[in-house]
Amino acid sequence: MGSSHPSQTEGIGSRTPHNAVELFCPIPSDPILPHSKITFVEIRGKASLCHVPPDRSCFVILAFICVSFANSADGKCTDFKKIEASGDNYVIEFKDGELWPWLLYPFGYPYVHVRLTPPSLDGDTSTLRGITVSGIR
């Protein structure tokens, strides 16, 4: 008998109908690889299986590159990148100049903001499986 609960391998995602999930994922920054030297970010996951609902937002996953500041509620983010997918693995990539918040604010706190879709009508959920960064030391 199947379970309505997701397995650990599905990744982080919404389990509540009609509720999208906003994920704010801190990115490590240290002397070995400071965030201002990161040149590539890859965001991977799986999109929920949509059955062509009247609202196409079921298909859209958004990602932003952001930085927050220590003594302020302020921060900076890129414009979003989006992927439209249904039931497939997805990859969203940011390269070099697209990572401008991290380059311009080397003393800020870097993070990736991902907006996952709500679960589909049959309970399938979009997930975030991982974020990979690389750069120049």
Tab-separated table of N, CA and C in Angstrom:
chain	number	residue	atom	x	y	z
A	1	MET	N	0.843	-1.176	0.000
A	1	MET	CA	0.000	0.000	0.000
A	1	MET	C	0.887	1.236	0.000
A	2	GLY	N	0.635	2.178	-0.897
A	2	GLY	CA	1.451	3.380	-1.026
A	2	GLY	C	1.190	4.370	0.091
A	3	SER	N	2.138	5.230	0.296
A	3	SER	CA	2.027	6.257	1.315
A	3	SER	C	1.815	7.605	0.648
A	4	SER	N	1.042	8.471	1.280
A	4	SER	CA	0.838	9.810	0.741
A	4	SER	C	1.994	10.734	1.128
A	5	HIS	N	2.901	10.235	1.936
A	5	HIS	CA	4.040	11.044	2.355
A	5	HIS	C	5.200	10.867	1.375
A	6	PRO	N	5.888	11.949	1.066
A	6	PRO	CA	7.014	11.850	0.133
A	6	PRO	C	8.184	11.110	0.758
A	7	SER	N	8.980	10.511	-0.078
A	7	SER	CA	10.191	9.867	0.424
A	7	SER	C	11.291	10.917	0.538
A	8	GLN	N	12.328	10.639	1.302
A	8	GLN	CA	13.429	11.588	1.485
A	8	GLN	C	14.105	11.929	0.160
A	9	THR	N	14.096	11.022	-0.794
A	9	THR	CA	14.794	11.279	-2.044
A	9	THR	C	14.081	12.305	-2.918
A	10	GLU	N	12.843	12.643	-2.587
A	10	GLU	CA	12.115	13.611	-3.390
A	10	GLU	C	12.624	15.030	-3.194
A	11	GLY	N	13.300	15.314	-2.107
A	11	GLY	CA	13.807	16.655	-1.857
A	11	GLY	C	12.815	17.515	-1.098
A	12	ILE	N	13.152	18.796	-0.959
A	12	ILE	CA	12.336	19.752	-0.218
A	12	ILE	C	11.241	20.266	-1.131
A	13	GLY	N	10.009	20.307	-0.645
A	13	GLY	CA	8.909	20.827	-1.444
A	13	GLY	C	7.633	20.937	-0.640
A	14	SER	N	6.607	21.574	-1.216
A	14	SER	CA	5.320	21.778	-0.548
A	14	SER	C	4.556	20.465	-0.470
A	15	ARG	N	3.922	20.231	0.640
A	15	ARG	CA	3.071	19.053	0.803
A	15	ARG	C	1.627	19.484	1.058
A	16	THR	N	1.358	20.802	0.988
A	16	THR	CA	0.045	21.342	1.285
A	16	THR	C	-0.617	21.843	0.008
A	17	PRO	N	-1.815	21.343	-0.324
A	17	PRO	CA	-2.484	21.779	-1.555
A	17	PRO	C	-2.613	23.307	-1.622
A	18	HIS	N	-2.419	23.852	-2.808
A	18	HIS	CA	-2.573	25.274	-3.115
A	18	HIS	C	-1.503	26.164	-2.487
A	19	ASN	N	-0.516	25.590	-1.799
A	19	ASN	CA	0.529	26.398	-1.169
A	19	ASN	C	1.871	26.181	-1.852
A	20	ALA	N	2.389	27.258	-2.437
A	20	ALA	CA	3.746	27.216	-2.986
A	20	ALA	C	4.727	27.299	-1.821
A	21	VAL	N	5.968	26.972	-2.078
A	21	VAL	CA	7.005	27.054	-1.044
A	21	VAL	C	8.070	28.034	-1.506
A	22	GLU	N	8.426	28.954	-0.627
A	22	GLU	CA	9.527	29.882	-0.868
A	22	GLU	C	10.713	29.372	-0.055
A	23	LEU	N	11.788	28.990	-0.728
A	23	LEU	CA	12.977	28.487	-0.051
A	23	LEU	C	14.081	29.536	-0.130
A	24	PHE	N	14.744	29.778	0.994
A	24	PHE	CA	15.852	30.716	1.074
A	24	PHE	C	17.060	29.916	1.551
A	25	CYS	N	17.962	29.595	0.626
A	25	CYS	CA	19.050	28.657	0.882
A	25	CYS	C	20.379	29.401	1.007
A	26	PRO	N	20.931	29.466	2.215
A	26	PRO	CA	22.231	30.132	2.386
A	26	PRO	C	23.313	29.420	1.581
A	27	ILE	N	24.241	30.196	1.046
A	27	ILE	CA	25.361	29.658	0.282
A	27	ILE	C	26.631	29.874	1.094
A	28	PRO	N	27.425	28.845	1.323
A	28	PRO	CA	28.663	29.019	2.088
A	28	PRO	C	29.595	30.031	1.410
A	29	SER	N	30.258	30.810	2.236
A	29	SER	CA	31.249	31.771	1.746
A	29	SER	C	32.370	31.810	2.771
A	30	ASP	N	33.562	31.477	2.341
A	30	ASP	CA	34.702	31.447	3.253
A	30	ASP	C	35.969	31.780	2.467
A	31	PRO	N	37.114	31.838	3.125
A	31	PRO	CA	38.345	32.187	2.402
A	31	PRO	C	38.706	31.219	1.268
A	32	ILE	N	38.273	29.977	1.356
A	32	ILE	CA	38.583	29.012	0.301
A	32	ILE	C	37.812	29.346	-0.981
A	33	LEU	N	36.525	29.648	-0.866
A	33	LEU	CA	35.726	30.080	-2.013
A	33	LEU	C	34.741	31.158	-1.546
A	34	PRO	N	35.193	32.423	-1.527
A	34	PRO	CA	34.276	33.504	-1.161
A	34	PRO	C	33.169	33.636	-2.214
A	35	HIS	N	31.982	34.029	-1.783
A	35	HIS	CA	30.860	34.093	-2.723
A	35	HIS	C	31.114	35.079	-3.862
A	36	SER	N	31.979	36.069	-3.644
A	36	SER	CA	32.286	37.019	-4.721
A	36	SER	C	33.111	36.375	-5.842
A	37	LYS	N	33.627	35.173	-5.609
A	37	LYS	CA	34.417	34.447	-6.622
A	37	LYS	C	33.638	33.300	-7.261
A	38	ILE	N	32.371	33.129	-6.866
A	38	ILE	CA	31.539	32.084	-7.480
A	38	ILE	C	31.146	32.549	-8.882
A	39	THR	N	31.310	31.670	-9.855
A	39	THR	CA	31.027	32.019	-11.253
A	39	THR	C	29.907	31.177	-11.876
A	40	PHE	N	29.421	30.183	-11.134
A	40	PHE	CA	28.398	29.305	-11.691
A	40	PHE	C	27.549	28.732	-10.566
A	41	VAL	N	26.229	28.775	-10.742
A	41	VAL	CA	25.280	28.183	-9.793
A	41	VAL	C	24.296	27.331	-10.587
A	42	GLU	N	24.096	26.111	-10.113
A	42	GLU	CA	23.155	25.188	-10.747
A	42	GLU	C	22.145	24.740	-9.698
A	43	ILE	N	20.870	24.920	-10.009
A	43	ILE	CA	19.773	24.568	-9.102
A	43	ILE	C	19.018	23.414	-9.752
A	44	ARG	N	18.875	22.304	-9.008
A	44	ARG	CA	18.250	21.102	-9.581
A	44	ARG	C	17.105	20.623	-8.713
A	45	GLY	N	16.110	20.057	-9.378
A	45	GLY	CA	14.991	19.471	-8.667
A	45	GLY	C	14.083	18.733	-9.625
A	46	LYS	N	12.864	18.485	-9.165
A	46	LYS	CA	11.861	17.815	-9.993
A	46	LYS	C	10.573	18.632	-9.929
A	47	ALA	N	9.993	18.878	-11.088
A	47	ALA	CA	8.734	19.628	-11.180
A	47	ALA	C	7.554	18.685	-10.978
A	48	SER	N	6.511	19.209	-10.363
A	48	SER	CA	5.312	18.375	-10.175
A	48	SER	C	4.668	18.078	-11.527
A	49	LEU	N	3.929	17.002	-11.566
A	49	LEU	CA	3.218	16.587	-12.771
A	49	LEU	C	1.890	17.336	-12.814
A	50	CYS	N	1.732	18.207	-13.787
A	50	CYS	CA	0.523	19.021	-13.904
A	50	CYS	C	-0.383	18.446	-14.985
A	51	HIS	N	-1.659	18.548	-14.762
A	51	HIS	CA	-2.644	18.051	-15.729
A	51	HIS	C	-3.369	19.224	-16.380
A	52	VAL	N	-2.593	20.143	-16.945
A	52	VAL	CA	-3.081	21.328	-17.645
A	52	VAL	C	-4.246	21.980	-16.901
A	53	PRO	N	-3.955	22.517	-15.725
A	53	PRO	CA	-5.005	23.222	-14.985
A	53	PRO	C	-5.272	24.583	-15.646
A	54	PRO	N	-6.368	25.230	-15.281
A	54	PRO	CA	-6.611	26.553	-15.837
A	54	PRO	C	-5.508	27.547	-15.428
A	55	ASP	N	-4.867	27.304	-14.311
A	55	ASP	CA	-3.799	28.172	-13.838
A	55	ASP	C	-2.457	27.552	-14.194
A	56	ARG	N	-1.732	28.155	-15.152
A	56	ARG	CA	-0.460	27.595	-15.610
A	56	ARG	C	0.664	27.757	-14.582
A	57	SER	N	0.408	28.408	-13.440
A	57	SER	CA	1.459	28.576	-12.433
A	57	SER	C	1.921	27.225	-11.895
A	58	CYS	N	1.152	26.191	-12.110
A	58	CYS	CA	1.541	24.842	-11.700
A	58	CYS	C	2.849	24.432	-12.372
A	59	PHE	N	3.153	25.019	-13.516
A	59	PHE	CA	4.316	24.632	-14.297
A	59	PHE	C	5.576	25.438	-13.973
A	60	VAL	N	5.455	26.574	-13.300
A	60	VAL	CA	6.544	27.554	-13.232
A	60	VAL	C	7.301	27.492	-11.904
A	61	ILE	N	8.620	27.281	-12.001
A	61	ILE	CA	9.517	27.333	-10.846
A	61	ILE	C	10.449	28.518	-11.071
A	62	LEU	N	10.616	29.348	-10.036
A	62	LEU	CA	11.437	30.556	-10.134
A	62	LEU	C	12.660	30.442	-9.243
A	63	ALA	N	13.753	31.082	-9.658
A	63	ALA	CA	14.965	31.133	-8.842
A	63	ALA	C	15.584	32.529	-8.943
A	64	PHE	N	16.170	32.982	-7.847
A	64	PHE	CA	16.831	34.275	-7.751
A	64	PHE	C	18.175	34.089	-7.048
A	65	ILE	N	19.149	34.910	-7.372
A	65	ILE	CA	20.413	34.984	-6.644
A	65	ILE	C	20.331	36.240	-5.782
A	66	CYS	N	20.584	36.106	-4.473
A	66	CYS	CA	20.378	37.229	-3.556
A	66	CYS	C	21.520	37.372	-2.562
A	67	VAL	N	21.543	38.539	-1.940
A	67	VAL	CA	22.466	38.807	-0.848
A	67	VAL	C	21.704	39.629	0.198
A	68	SER	N	21.917	39.305	1.461
A	68	SER	CA	21.342	40.096	2.549
A	68	SER	C	22.486	40.776	3.297
A	69	PHE	N	22.118	41.739	4.140
A	69	PHE	CA	23.129	42.528	4.837
A	69	PHE	C	23.006	42.349	6.346
A	70	ALA	N	24.134	42.400	7.042
A	70	ALA	CA	24.189	42.099	8.470
A	70	ALA	C	23.367	43.069	9.319
A	71	ASN	N	23.451	44.350	9.071
A	71	ASN	CA	22.820	45.337	9.949
A	71	ASN	C	21.605	45.993	9.321
A	72	SER	N	20.900	45.245	8.494
A	72	SER	CA	19.772	45.822	7.779
A	72	SER	C	18.821	44.707	7.357
A	73	ALA	N	17.557	45.078	7.221
A	73	ALA	CA	16.584	44.121	6.687
A	73	ALA	C	16.590	44.154	5.161
A	74	ASP	N	17.477	44.943	4.595
A	74	ASP	CA	17.564	45.135	3.155
A	74	ASP	C	18.398	44.034	2.513
A	75	GLY	N	18.368	43.973	1.213
A	75	GLY	CA	19.166	43.038	0.445
A	75	GLY	C	18.991	43.328	-1.031
A	76	LYS	N	19.643	42.537	-1.857
A	76	LYS	CA	19.550	42.697	-3.303
A	76	LYS	C	19.376	41.327	-3.932
A	77	CYS	N	18.563	41.270	-4.998
A	77	CYS	CA	18.359	40.026	-5.742
A	77	CYS	C	18.381	40.307	-7.236
A	78	THR	N	18.741	39.298	-7.989
A	78	THR	CA	18.646	39.364	-9.442
A	78	THR	C	17.174	39.295	-9.842
A	79	ASP	N	16.894	39.572	-11.097
A	79	ASP	CA	15.592	39.217	-11.643
A	79	ASP	C	15.509	37.693	-11.621
A	80	PHE	N	14.304	37.181	-11.611
A	80	PHE	CA	14.156	35.723	-11.541
A	80	PHE	C	14.505	35.072	-12.872
A	81	LYS	N	14.912	33.821	-12.752
A	81	LYS	CA	14.965	32.921	-13.908
A	81	LYS	C	13.871	31.901	-13.649
A	82	LYS	N	13.234	31.465	-14.722
A	82	LYS	CA	12.155	30.504	-14.524
A	82	LYS	C	12.333	29.308	-15.436
A	83	ILE	N	11.737	28.238	-14.989
A	83	ILE	CA	11.683	27.030	-15.796
A	83	ILE	C	10.219	26.588	-15.794
A	84	GLU	N	9.729	26.213	-16.946
A	84	GLU	CA	8.379	25.669	-17.041
A	84	GLU	C	8.517	24.186	-17.339
A	85	ALA	N	8.030	23.377	-16.422
A	85	ALA	CA	8.180	21.933	-16.567
A	85	ALA	C	6.998	21.240	-15.896
A	86	SER	N	6.729	20.029	-16.316
A	86	SER	CA	5.678	19.229	-15.710
A	86	SER	C	6.160	17.792	-15.598
A	87	GLY	N	6.422	17.363	-14.369
A	87	GLY	CA	6.801	15.978	-14.128
A	87	GLY	C	8.231	15.628	-14.475
A	88	ASP	N	9.031	16.603	-14.871
A	88	ASP	CA	10.407	16.347	-15.287
A	88	ASP	C	11.410	16.923	-14.291
A	89	ASN	N	12.635	16.434	-14.370
A	89	ASN	CA	13.721	17.056	-13.637
A	89	ASN	C	13.972	18.424	-14.257
A	90	TYR	N	14.359	19.389	-13.443
A	90	TYR	CA	14.662	20.717	-13.969
A	90	TYR	C	16.048	21.151	-13.534
A	91	VAL	N	16.627	22.062	-14.306
A	91	VAL	CA	17.910	22.685	-13.983
A	91	VAL	C	17.779	24.169	-14.311
A	92	ILE	N	18.147	25.017	-13.357
A	92	ILE	CA	18.213	26.462	-13.580
A	92	ILE	C	19.656	26.868	-13.320
A	93	GLU	N	20.267	27.566	-14.265
A	93	GLU	CA	21.678	27.959	-14.139
A	93	GLU	C	21.827	29.473	-14.130
A	94	PHE	N	22.751	29.939	-13.288
A	94	PHE	CA	23.190	31.328	-13.280
A	94	PHE	C	24.688	31.318	-13.531
A	95	LYS	N	25.160	32.234	-14.382
A	95	LYS	CA	26.584	32.294	-14.728
A	95	LYS	C	27.116	33.704	-14.568
A	96	ASP	N	28.405	33.813	-14.250
A	96	ASP	CA	29.180	35.053	-14.199
A	96	ASP	C	28.364	36.301	-13.879
A	97	GLY	N	28.118	37.164	-14.875
A	97	GLY	CA	27.465	38.451	-14.665
A	97	GLY	C	26.079	38.360	-14.048
A	98	GLU	N	25.437	37.212	-14.167
A	98	GLU	CA	24.117	37.020	-13.554
A	98	GLU	C	24.214	36.907	-12.033
A	99	LEU	N	25.406	36.748	-11.524
A	99	LEU	CA	25.632	36.614	-10.076
A	99	LEU	C	26.041	37.960	-9.461
A	100	TRP	N	25.634	39.055	-10.065
A	100	TRP	CA	26.084	40.383	-9.659
A	100	TRP	C	25.861	40.724	-8.182
A	101	PRO	N	24.791	40.269	-7.503
A	101	PRO	CA	24.677	40.630	-6.084
A	101	PRO	C	25.844	40.100	-5.242
A	102	TRP	N	26.346	38.927	-5.609
A	102	TRP	CA	27.449	38.349	-4.847
A	102	TRP	C	28.763	39.050	-5.168
A	103	LEU	N	28.909	39.490	-6.400
A	103	LEU	CA	30.117	40.195	-6.814
A	103	LEU	C	30.178	41.603	-6.214
A	104	LEU	N	29.059	42.298	-6.233
A	104	LEU	CA	29.022	43.685	-5.761
A	104	LEU	C	29.021	43.820	-4.242
A	105	TYR	N	28.602	42.788	-3.532
A	105	TYR	CA	28.485	42.857	-2.072
A	105	TYR	C	29.265	41.706	-1.426
A	106	PRO	N	30.612	41.782	-1.451
A	106	PRO	CA	31.426	40.682	-0.916
A	106	PRO	C	31.297	40.497	0.600
A	107	PHE	N	30.752	41.504	1.312
A	107	PHE	CA	30.590	41.364	2.761
A	107	PHE	C	29.148	41.055	3.154
A	108	GLY	N	28.308	40.808	2.154
A	108	GLY	CA	26.927	40.419	2.419
A	108	GLY	C	26.827	38.920	2.660
A	109	TYR	N	25.602	38.467	2.842
A	109	TYR	CA	25.339	37.048	3.089
A	109	TYR	C	24.602	36.474	1.880
A	110	PRO	N	25.269	35.604	1.109
A	110	PRO	CA	24.679	35.100	-0.130
A	110	PRO	C	23.642	34.010	0.121
A	111	TYR	N	22.609	34.026	-0.712
A	111	TYR	CA	21.631	32.935	-0.673
A	111	TYR	C	20.961	32.799	-2.027
A	112	VAL	N	20.319	31.653	-2.224
A	112	VAL	CA	19.516	31.389	-3.406
A	112	VAL	C	18.067	31.300	-2.941
A	113	HIS	N	17.197	32.017	-3.627
A	113	HIS	CA	15.763	32.004	-3.334
A	113	HIS	C	15.091	31.196	-4.443
A	114	VAL	N	14.371	30.153	-4.063
A	114	VAL	CA	13.669	29.304	-5.036
A	114	VAL	C	12.192	29.276	-4.668
A	115	ARG	N	11.349	29.509	-5.667
A	115	ARG	CA	9.895	29.415	-5.459
A	115	ARG	C	9.399	28.170	-6.179
A	116	LEU	N	8.967	27.199	-5.380
A	116	LEU	CA	8.431	25.950	-5.919
A	116	LEU	C	6.921	26.051	-6.055
A	117	THR	N	6.375	25.347	-7.018
A	117	THR	CA	4.934	25.347	-7.259
A	117	THR	C	4.191	24.580	-6.165
A	118	PRO	N	2.904	24.858	-6.015
A	118	PRO	CA	2.082	24.034	-5.121
A	118	PRO	C	1.979	22.612	-5.678
A	119	PRO	N	1.608	21.646	-4.858
A	119	PRO	CA	1.403	20.298	-5.379
A	119	PRO	C	0.299	20.297	-6.438
A	120	SER	N	0.384	19.367	-7.377
A	120	SER	CA	-0.654	19.231	-8.390
A	120	SER	C	-1.916	18.666	-7.739
A	121	LEU	N	-2.998	18.614	-8.497
A	121	LEU	CA	-4.276	18.135	-7.963
A	121	LEU	C	-4.189	16.705	-7.444
A	122	ASP	N	-3.291	15.899	-8.029
A	122	ASP	CA	-3.155	14.513	-7.558
A	122	ASP	C	-2.093	14.359	-6.468
A	123	GLY	N	-1.568	15.492	-5.954
A	123	GLY	CA	-0.636	15.443	-4.838
A	123	GLY	C	0.827	15.380	-5.201
A	124	ASP	N	1.153	15.349	-6.507
A	124	ASP	CA	2.560	15.349	-6.903
A	124	ASP	C	3.154	16.720	-6.571
A	125	THR	N	4.374	16.740	-6.074
A	125	THR	CA	4.958	17.989	-5.593
A	125	THR	C	6.263	18.323	-6.295
A	126	SER	N	6.494	19.620	-6.524
A	126	SER	CA	7.790	20.078	-7.031
A	126	SER	C	8.783	20.075	-5.883
A	127	THR	N	10.044	19.798	-6.206
A	127	THR	CA	11.052	19.722	-5.153
A	127	THR	C	12.337	20.429	-5.559
A	128	LEU	N	13.110	20.784	-4.546
A	128	LEU	CA	14.480	21.242	-4.728
A	128	LEU	C	15.365	20.113	-4.234
A	129	ARG	N	16.239	19.616	-5.099
A	129	ARG	CA	17.119	18.505	-4.705
A	129	ARG	C	18.511	18.976	-4.335
A	130	GLY	N	18.961	20.090	-4.933
A	130	GLY	CA	20.298	20.553	-4.583
A	130	GLY	C	20.718	21.784	-5.346
A	131	ILE	N	21.762	22.433	-4.805
A	131	ILE	CA	22.368	23.608	-5.423
A	131	ILE	C	23.858	23.359	-5.476
A	132	THR	N	24.434	23.529	-6.660
A	132	THR	CA	25.875	23.365	-6.852
A	132	THR	C	26.469	24.719	-7.206
A	133	VAL	N	27.580	25.056	-6.582
A	133	VAL	CA	28.293	26.288	-6.937
A	133	VAL	C	29.731	25.936	-7.307
A	134	SER	N	30.298	26.731	-8.199
A	134	SER	CA	31.712	26.594	-8.508
A	134	SER	C	32.251	27.971	-8.817
A	135	GLY	N	33.567	28.105	-8.723
A	135	GLY	CA	34.162	29.401	-8.955
A	135	GLY	C	35.673	29.338	-9.008
A	136	ILE	N	36.280	30.514	-8.842
A	136	ILE	CA	37.730	30.657	-8.927
A	136	ILE	C	38.250	30.950	-7.527
A	137	ARG	N	39.214	30.141	-7.080
A	137	ARG	CA	39.801	30.377	-5.754
A	137	ARG	C	40.889	31.412	-5.834
